[in-house]
PDB file of C-alpha atoms in Angstrom:
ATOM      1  CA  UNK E   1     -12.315  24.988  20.323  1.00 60.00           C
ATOM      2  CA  UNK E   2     -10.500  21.621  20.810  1.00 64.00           C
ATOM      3  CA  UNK E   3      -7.708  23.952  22.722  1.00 60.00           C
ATOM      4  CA  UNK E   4     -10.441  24.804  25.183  1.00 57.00           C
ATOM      5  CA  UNK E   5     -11.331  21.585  25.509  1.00 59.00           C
ATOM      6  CA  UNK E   6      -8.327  19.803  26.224  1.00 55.00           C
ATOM      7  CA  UNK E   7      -7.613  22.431  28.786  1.00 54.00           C
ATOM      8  CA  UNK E   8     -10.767  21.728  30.324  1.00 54.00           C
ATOM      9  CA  UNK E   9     -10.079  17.849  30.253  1.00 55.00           C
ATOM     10  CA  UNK E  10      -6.351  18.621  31.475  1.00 61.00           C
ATOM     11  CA  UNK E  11      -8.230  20.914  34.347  1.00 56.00           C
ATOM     12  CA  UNK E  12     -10.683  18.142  35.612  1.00 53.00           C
ATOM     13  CA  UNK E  13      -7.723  15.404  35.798  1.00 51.00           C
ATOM     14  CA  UNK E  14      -5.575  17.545  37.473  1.00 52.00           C
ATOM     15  CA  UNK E  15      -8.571  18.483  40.410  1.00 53.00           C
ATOM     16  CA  UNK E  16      -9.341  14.758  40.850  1.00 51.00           C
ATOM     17  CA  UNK E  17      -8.918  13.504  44.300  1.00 56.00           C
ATOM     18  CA  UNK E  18      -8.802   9.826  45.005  1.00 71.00           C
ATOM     19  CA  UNK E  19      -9.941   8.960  48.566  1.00 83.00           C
ATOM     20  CA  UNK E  20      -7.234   6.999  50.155  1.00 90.00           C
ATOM     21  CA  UNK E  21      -9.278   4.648  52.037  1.00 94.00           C
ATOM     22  CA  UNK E  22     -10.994   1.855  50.037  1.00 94.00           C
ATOM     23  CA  UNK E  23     -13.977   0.700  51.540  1.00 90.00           C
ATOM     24  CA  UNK E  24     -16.207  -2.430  49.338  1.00 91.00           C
ATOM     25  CA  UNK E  25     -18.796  -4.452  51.177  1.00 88.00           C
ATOM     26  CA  UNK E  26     -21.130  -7.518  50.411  1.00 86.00           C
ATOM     27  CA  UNK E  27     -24.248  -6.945  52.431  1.00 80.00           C
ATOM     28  CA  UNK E  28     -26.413  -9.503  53.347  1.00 78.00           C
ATOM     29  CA  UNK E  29     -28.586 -10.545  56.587  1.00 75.00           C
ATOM     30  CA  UNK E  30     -27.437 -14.035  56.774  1.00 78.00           C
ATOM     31  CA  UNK E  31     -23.964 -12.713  59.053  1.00 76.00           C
ATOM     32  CA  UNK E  32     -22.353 -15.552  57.461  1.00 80.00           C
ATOM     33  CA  UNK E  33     -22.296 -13.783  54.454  1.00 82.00           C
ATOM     34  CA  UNK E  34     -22.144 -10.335  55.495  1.00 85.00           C
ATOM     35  CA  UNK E  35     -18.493  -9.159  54.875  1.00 91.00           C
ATOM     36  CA  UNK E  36     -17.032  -5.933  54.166  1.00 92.00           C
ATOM     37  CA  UNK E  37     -13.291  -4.547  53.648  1.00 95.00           C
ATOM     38  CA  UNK E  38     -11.897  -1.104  54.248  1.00 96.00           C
ATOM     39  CA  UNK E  39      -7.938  -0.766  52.703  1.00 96.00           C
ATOM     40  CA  UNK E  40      -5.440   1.969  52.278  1.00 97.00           C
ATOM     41  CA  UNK E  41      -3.012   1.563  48.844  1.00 96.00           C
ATOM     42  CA  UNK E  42       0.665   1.172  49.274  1.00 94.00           C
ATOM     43  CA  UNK E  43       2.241   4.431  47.943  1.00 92.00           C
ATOM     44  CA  UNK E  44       5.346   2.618  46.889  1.00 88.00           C
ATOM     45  CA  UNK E  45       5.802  -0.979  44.866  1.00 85.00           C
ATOM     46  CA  UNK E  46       9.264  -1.428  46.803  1.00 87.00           C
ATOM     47  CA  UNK E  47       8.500  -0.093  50.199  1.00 90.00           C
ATOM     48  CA  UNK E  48       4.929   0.831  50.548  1.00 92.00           C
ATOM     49  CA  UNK E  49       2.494  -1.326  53.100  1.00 97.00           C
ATOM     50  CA  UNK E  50      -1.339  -2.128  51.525  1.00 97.00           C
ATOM     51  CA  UNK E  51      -3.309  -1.830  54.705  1.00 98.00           C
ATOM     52  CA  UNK E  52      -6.336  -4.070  55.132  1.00 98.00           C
ATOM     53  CA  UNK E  53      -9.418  -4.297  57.944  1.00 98.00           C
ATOM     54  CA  UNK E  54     -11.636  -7.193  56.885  1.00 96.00           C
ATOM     55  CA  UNK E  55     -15.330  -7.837  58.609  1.00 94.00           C
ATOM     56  CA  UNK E  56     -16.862 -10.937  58.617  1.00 90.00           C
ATOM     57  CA  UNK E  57     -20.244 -10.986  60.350  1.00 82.00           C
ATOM     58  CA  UNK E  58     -19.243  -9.784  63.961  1.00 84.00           C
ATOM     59  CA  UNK E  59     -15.286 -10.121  63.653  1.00 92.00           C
ATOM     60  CA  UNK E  60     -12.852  -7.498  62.083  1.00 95.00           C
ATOM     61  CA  UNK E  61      -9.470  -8.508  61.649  1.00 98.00           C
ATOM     62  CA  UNK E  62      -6.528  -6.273  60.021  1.00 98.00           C
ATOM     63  CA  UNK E  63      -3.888  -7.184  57.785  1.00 98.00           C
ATOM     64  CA  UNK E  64      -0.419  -5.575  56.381  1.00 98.00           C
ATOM     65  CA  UNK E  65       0.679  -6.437  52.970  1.00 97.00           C
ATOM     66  CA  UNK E  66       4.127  -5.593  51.250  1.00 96.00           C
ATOM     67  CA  UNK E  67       4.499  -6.062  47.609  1.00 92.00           C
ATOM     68  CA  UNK E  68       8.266  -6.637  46.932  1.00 89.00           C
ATOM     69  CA  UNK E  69      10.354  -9.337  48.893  1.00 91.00           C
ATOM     70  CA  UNK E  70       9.572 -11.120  52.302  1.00 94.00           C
ATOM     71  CA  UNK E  71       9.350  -9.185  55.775  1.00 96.00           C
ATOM     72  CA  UNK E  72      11.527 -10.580  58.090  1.00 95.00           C
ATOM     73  CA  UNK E  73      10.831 -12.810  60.896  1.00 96.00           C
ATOM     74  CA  UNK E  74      11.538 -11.827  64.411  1.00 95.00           C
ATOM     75  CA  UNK E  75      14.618 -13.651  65.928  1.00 92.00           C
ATOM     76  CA  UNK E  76      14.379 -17.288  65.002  1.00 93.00           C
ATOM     77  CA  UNK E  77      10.518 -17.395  65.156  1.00 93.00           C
ATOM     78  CA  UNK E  78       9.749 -17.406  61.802  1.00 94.00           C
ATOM     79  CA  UNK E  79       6.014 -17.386  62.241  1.00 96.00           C
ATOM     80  CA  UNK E  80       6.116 -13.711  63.644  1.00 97.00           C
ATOM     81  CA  UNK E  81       7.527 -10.718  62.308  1.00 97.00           C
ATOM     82  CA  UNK E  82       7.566  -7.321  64.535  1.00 98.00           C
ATOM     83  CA  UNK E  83       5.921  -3.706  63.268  1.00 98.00           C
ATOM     84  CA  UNK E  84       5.920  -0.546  64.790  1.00 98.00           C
ATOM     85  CA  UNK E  85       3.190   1.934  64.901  1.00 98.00           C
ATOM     86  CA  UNK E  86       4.296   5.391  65.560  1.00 98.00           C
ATOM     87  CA  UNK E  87       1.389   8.545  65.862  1.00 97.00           C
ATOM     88  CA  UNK E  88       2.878  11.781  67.108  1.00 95.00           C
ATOM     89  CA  UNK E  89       6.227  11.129  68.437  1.00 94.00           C
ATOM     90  CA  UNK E  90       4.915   8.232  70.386  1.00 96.00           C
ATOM     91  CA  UNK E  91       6.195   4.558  68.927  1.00 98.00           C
ATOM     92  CA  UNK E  92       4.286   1.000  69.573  1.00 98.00           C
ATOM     93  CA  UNK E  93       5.866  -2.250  68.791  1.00 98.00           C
ATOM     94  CA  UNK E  94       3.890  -5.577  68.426  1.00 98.00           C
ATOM     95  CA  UNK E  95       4.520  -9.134  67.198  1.00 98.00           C
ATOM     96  CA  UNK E  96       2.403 -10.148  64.752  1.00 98.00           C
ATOM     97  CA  UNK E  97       2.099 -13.227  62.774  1.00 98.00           C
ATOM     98  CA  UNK E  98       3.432 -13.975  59.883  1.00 97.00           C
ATOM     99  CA  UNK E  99       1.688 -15.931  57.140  1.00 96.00           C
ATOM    100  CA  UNK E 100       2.879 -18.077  54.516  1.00 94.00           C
ATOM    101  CA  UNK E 101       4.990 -16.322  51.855  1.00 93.00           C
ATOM    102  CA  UNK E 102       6.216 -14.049  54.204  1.00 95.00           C
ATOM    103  CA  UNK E 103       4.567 -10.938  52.402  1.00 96.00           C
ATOM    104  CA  UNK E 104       1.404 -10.836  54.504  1.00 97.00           C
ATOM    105  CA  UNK E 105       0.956 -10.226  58.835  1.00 98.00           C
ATOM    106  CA  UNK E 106      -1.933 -10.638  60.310  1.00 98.00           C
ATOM    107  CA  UNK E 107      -2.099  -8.112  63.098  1.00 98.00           C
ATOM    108  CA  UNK E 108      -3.045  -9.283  66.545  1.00 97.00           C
ATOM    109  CA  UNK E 109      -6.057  -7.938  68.560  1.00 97.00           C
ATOM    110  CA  UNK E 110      -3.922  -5.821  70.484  1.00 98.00           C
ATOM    111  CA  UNK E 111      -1.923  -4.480  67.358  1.00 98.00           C
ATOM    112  CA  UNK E 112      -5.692  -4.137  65.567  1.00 98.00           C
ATOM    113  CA  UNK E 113      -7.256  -2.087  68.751  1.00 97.00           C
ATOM    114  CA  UNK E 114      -4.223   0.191  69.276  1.00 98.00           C
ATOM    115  CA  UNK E 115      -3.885   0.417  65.085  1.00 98.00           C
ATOM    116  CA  UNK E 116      -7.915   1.839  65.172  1.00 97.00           C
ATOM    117  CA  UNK E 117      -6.901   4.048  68.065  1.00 97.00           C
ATOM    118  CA  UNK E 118      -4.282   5.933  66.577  1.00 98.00           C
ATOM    119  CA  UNK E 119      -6.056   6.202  63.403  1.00 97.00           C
ATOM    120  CA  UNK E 120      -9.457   7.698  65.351  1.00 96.00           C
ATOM    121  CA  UNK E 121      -7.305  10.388  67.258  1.00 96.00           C
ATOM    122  CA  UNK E 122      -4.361  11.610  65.303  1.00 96.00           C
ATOM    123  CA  UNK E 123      -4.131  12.586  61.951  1.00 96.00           C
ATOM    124  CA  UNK E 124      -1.462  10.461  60.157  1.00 97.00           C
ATOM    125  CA  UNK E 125       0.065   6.787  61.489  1.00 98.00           C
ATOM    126  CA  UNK E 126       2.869   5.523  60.751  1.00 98.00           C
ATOM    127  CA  UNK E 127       4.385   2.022  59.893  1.00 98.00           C
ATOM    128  CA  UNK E 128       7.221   0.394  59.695  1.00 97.00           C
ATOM    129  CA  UNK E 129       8.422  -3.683  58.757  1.00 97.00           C
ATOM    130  CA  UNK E 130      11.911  -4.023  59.044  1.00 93.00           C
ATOM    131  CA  UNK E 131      12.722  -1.721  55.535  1.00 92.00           C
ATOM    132  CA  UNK E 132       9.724  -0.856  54.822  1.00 96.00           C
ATOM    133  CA  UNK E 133       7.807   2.077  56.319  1.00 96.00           C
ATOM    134  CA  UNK E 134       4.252   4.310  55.078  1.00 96.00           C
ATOM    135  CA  UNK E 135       2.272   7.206  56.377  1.00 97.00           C
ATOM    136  CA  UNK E 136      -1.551   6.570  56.559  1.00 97.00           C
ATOM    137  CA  UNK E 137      -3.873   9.714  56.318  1.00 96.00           C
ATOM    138  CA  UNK E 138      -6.530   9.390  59.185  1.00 94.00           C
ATOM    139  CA  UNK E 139      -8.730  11.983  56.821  1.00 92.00           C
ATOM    140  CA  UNK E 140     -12.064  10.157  56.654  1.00 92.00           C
ATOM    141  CA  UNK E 141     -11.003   7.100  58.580  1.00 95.00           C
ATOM    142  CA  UNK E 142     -13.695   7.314  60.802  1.00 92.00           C
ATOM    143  CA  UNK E 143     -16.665   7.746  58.535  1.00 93.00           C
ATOM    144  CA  UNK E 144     -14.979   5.213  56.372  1.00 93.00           C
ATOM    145  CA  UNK E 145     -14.367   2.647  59.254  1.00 94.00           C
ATOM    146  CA  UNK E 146     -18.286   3.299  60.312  1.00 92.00           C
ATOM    147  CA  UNK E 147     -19.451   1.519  56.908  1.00 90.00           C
ATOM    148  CA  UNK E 148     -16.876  -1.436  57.902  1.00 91.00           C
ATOM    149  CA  UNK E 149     -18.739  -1.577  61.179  1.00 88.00           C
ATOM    150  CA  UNK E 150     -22.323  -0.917  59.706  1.00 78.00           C
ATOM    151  CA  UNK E 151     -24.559  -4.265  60.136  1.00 68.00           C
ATOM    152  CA  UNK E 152     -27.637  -4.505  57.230  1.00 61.00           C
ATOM    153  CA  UNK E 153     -30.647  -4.367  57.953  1.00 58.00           C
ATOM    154  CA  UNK E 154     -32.674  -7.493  59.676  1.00 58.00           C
ATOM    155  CA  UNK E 155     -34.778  -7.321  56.720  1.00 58.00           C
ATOM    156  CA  UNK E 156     -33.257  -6.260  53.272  1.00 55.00           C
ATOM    157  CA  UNK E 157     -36.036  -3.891  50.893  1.00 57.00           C
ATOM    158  CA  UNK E 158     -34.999  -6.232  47.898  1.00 56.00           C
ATOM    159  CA  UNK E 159     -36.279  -9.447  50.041  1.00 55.00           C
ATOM    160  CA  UNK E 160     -39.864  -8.009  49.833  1.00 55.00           C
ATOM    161  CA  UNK E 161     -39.613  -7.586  45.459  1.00 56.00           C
ATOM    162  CA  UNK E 162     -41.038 -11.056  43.582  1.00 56.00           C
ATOM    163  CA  UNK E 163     -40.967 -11.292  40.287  1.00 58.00           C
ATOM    164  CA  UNK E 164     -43.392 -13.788  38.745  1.00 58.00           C
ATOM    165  CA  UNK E 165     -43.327 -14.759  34.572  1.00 63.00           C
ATOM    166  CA  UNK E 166     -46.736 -15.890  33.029  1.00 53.00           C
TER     167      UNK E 166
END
């Protein structure tokens, strides 16, 4: 009996899918408070990228995190490093900026807009900082990046329950 079990236990692990893209929101009808983030897991500690689109009320912005050393800056600007998005043979390059620590870019609106592009129309994007490079899975991007984008309600079911203590 406990040999059927642990081979069931060993069977459900093993089936277990995790969804690649992350997607955790804080809803709220004040926009000022309405955020919501949608990321993608680095699939290596030494040269993996942690992709990350953040919403704040109307405004999405996307950012590209290493884990392991700095990413280079671009020439002598060391504000700016450069990445390269590459979808089906066909390669983008963009400066981006480069925030403090030098583990962290902050992709420009261009970068962002051709970034959501490739993801919405081909079915794996790559990446690549200087030495480090990932494949992203577009699988469920788009339903994924539709929550991002999903504004709340102007009025909220849990605004019309009171509570009152006699």
């Amino acid at each position: 009996m406990k040999l059927l079990q642990l081979v069931v236990l060993i069977t459900l692990v093993s089936c277990s899918h995790k969804e690649p893209w992350q997607h955790s929101a804080i809803r709220n009808t004040n926009p000022n408070y309405d955020m919501a983030k949608l990321s993608y897991e680095a699939d290596s500690l030494n040269r993996g990228i942690r992709l990350e689109l953040i919403r704040q009320s109307q405004t999405i912005e996307g950012y590209l995190n290493v884990l392991t050393f700095e990413i280079p800056p671009h020439g002598e600007n060391l504000h700016q490093a450069e990445i390269s998005l590459i979808a089906n043979g066909k390669e983008f390059s963009f400066l981006v900026d480069r925030l403090e620590g030098g583990q962290r870019l902050h992709l420009s609106e261009k970068a962002l807009d051709k970034l959501i592009e490739l993801f919405q129309n081909y079915e794996e994007v790559t990446i690549h900082i200087a030495h480090y490079t990932q494949t992203f899975s577009s699988v469920s991007f788009d339903k994924q990046y539709r929550k991002l984008c999903f504004k709340p309600p102007r009025f909220m079911p849990e605004k019309f329950v009171t509570f009152e203590l006699y």
